Amino acid sequence: MAQRKAQVIDLGRFLEEEELKPRPFGAVRRRKNSTRLYVRFPYLGQIVNEATGLEGTPANERKLRAFLDRVGEGIKAGTFRFEEAFPGANREKKELFARLEGREYRQEPRDVTFGEYADRWQETMLARDPSPTKRRDYRTILRMHLRPRFEALTFDAITGPLVVQLVMDLVAKGLSRARINNILIPLRIIYREACADYQWTLSDPFGYAQHRVRYGRILPQKRKDPPQPFRFAEWTALVEAMDEWNRPITEIMIMTGMSASELAGLRRRDVLPDRIRVRNKIVNGVESEQLKTAYRARELPLTAALRERLAVLEDRTDGEHLVTRPEGEPFAARVYWTWWRHALKRAGLPERKPYTTRHTYAVWCLVVGVHPTRLVRLMGHGSKQMIYEVYGDYVEGVEQDAEAIRGYLGEDFR
C-alpha cells in the first residue's frame, strides 16, 4: 500500500494570499437579547453603529451585506453622506458627521416636529409681536386646537388632506367660519416660517385645502347681520342716556367716523385750527402710528359742533391724549363697551356695537349730501366699493331725518 505524501503548507505564502483577499466592509450584527439587525462600520475616525429595524433572517442579512458594500464604495469615492444613508438617525449624529464631511447640517422636514418648532416660534417671533391680544389668541389656539393634532408630526407629514380634516372636525364642533379661519392663521404662519427658516421647498398644503374647502362647501355659510345705522331719534335717546364722562366721546365718534382705537390715539397736536388729523391709534394699551390701512390716515374737517365736544375733552385732561377714562388712563374700547351697553338699555334700544357709529356717520354723510368721492376720503377707504355696496342700502328711511341730522352736525359740516 503506497504511503500518502504529507501536505506541506507554506505559512508565509498562505498569509500573503489571505492578505490579498478582498475583505467585506463593515459587519452585520445582531444585538444581544434582540432579533433585530444593525450595521457597524468605520467612517471618518468614528464607528457607526446603526439599527436597521430588520429581523435577523438570512435574507435580511444578505440585503444588509449588499448595502454595506455600497456604503464602502461610496466612502472610497467620496460620495457617501451619512444623513442620506441613515435619515432616521438622531440629530446629534447627523450634525457630527455633517461637520466631519465638511458641510453645514440642515434639518429636513422629516427631522423637525411641529411641536418643537412651535415652541421656538412662540419664544422668538410671537413674543415680539406688539399686540397682547394676538399673542394671547395664538397661544390659546395652539394649546386647544393645533398641538393636540400636530404636536408630534414632522413637517413633511403635514399635508393638504390633513388640513382639510382639521377644518371638517372644527365644523363638526359647531365653530363658525370666522373662528375656523382664525384657527388656521397661526398654523399657516408657523408652517411657512419653518419652510423659510430651513429653506424647504414643500408643496403648500393650504392651497390644496383652500381648493377642497371652497369647492367642497365644507365651511358653514357666512351669517353676518348687516349693521343698522341709528335713526336720529334713536341717537338722541342714546346720547341722553349716556353718562356725562362718555357723552362727548360718543358724540365725537358719530361726528367723525373714527373707530375706538383711533379715538384713543387722538393727541392734542392732531387737532389743528380747521381739521383733525387721524394718524395714531391705541389697541389694548399699545400705541402705534400704523393704522388699519394706509388709507385710514386721513384729515377730517373741524366743525363748530365738533370743536365744542373737543373743548370738553381738552379742559378735563392735561395729558397729550384727549380721550381718556375718568381715572386718567387711556381710553379702552372694552371698558367703554360696558358704559355703551348700559346707555342702550336705559334708552330702550336694541343691542348694537359701538362700531355702528362709524356706519351711521357714513350714512348720515350721504343723507346730508356729501359726495361719495369725498366720503371715501373721510372714511379712509381705498375705493367707492364700500360706499355703494355697504352704506348705500341704509339711506332709505334715514333720509327722512336729513334736516335733523344737518342741524346736529352743523351747517358748516359739508
Steps between C-alpha positions, in 0.01 A plus 500: 500500500655822388560761763322839466718801456467742790350838391745777564351851563712805439391722789647816354333451165167415667505822701591699190208352304258566787622859516424545129143370528237781498357561845129572544436859614352534845289240671140398539432419865218406728468675834496296817151394606356630172395346171561823307807567288732798501799606293844599622778661298778761534451847353708818538668377817170397658329163537149506363251273680154537354190289552318392186168380639532179294452155649806274508413274209752375242324702229525822700864431580574470128317830433701679766824345378431643154410835660833510687690421181340804336581710809865396478512587130340838570752580774791416266351716223428786743128501415364345821290724726403368841174697516379364165584140592344521849216756492360356825819560700484749786580865445829494694648231272383682187657824620826321594546326165391806302776695675756221435389489135579871478152632445228679693225286645152604395200333652249354259120509540510143630737610782290778657170455680229761506512508880870578534492770233181652648683529835786695341258712298306601812818594687641708215255624235173503695657642817610809303156572354380836635138385535428330834163387364662320207757337727225377731274379219775313315618325816142394575453367145826306521407345834139414419499414129842463338726324749261210569498419128844603369733492804689181410472528121803595293448768238514257210194328652288818505308464175202660331261214588607529863415871504165427335428240769575762767250736338235229481547411867468867600181529297366192677562675832272782387768768458422792272674571171680800653621298798630218279687750282655654812620155614667438165693829509768399756526152343571660163747749651698233689512269197625771266745644754655152539530461122673839478733430795618163369472588129263213433317476169185320610171506315263738675228296678287810546450555128363147468288543813358831379398342171337201671326712761368748247371260237396236750294762686643372827490825697168626636351786304566852623232636729573864551224735601530831318572800722195709585579873505330716760194699411534851638240452775678181613829685513375788709343251742836319532694824556260608774534159669882504481693596814648851510863391454441288190238723337742730308712199403194325361395807301849548353489141375185563295617845384829367362458130420813431706534152648553451872871425453549812286316710757718357779808610305376857439767747622490874558738560212261316266231768553575793267300826470294370207537121499583184691784280381443127552850361533512289814325214681510315832396134512512314832732762644747484209542827308589501132495728197432202275127521441281220368586593139702775335172669400393540862753780548267785411388852587153594624345848493473663844145634522356724772301210649807278506719777647249540784533130599878505466522802729341292778772237460780758486382666822480183709843353428855638502651210309587470134216256433158665503280193543553328833310314771390689814806370688728654238588167342491461119159452342428128451229363274434200726432731798294741292289203383360465853386863512362471147283200584366669814400804293329285236303326770394825669395643162297187421697431181593160348856369527751669271879519503680833549645449150148572373583868548744474210236349271251762616749780424533373142124475449438843653765650270317364196166623636622860540653501153870420541630378164599129500851584375554731797345245737760245389774732633311585819449131580852396405393244238702399196212525251131581459403134520423510872302820457266355239482136613477546878376843595277577203239243608437677830415847371134409453307592815790697647456762228185613681730628775713711263397839643553391862837343416614814318405712799686264737820483296487873419463704184877512465524119486484477120 
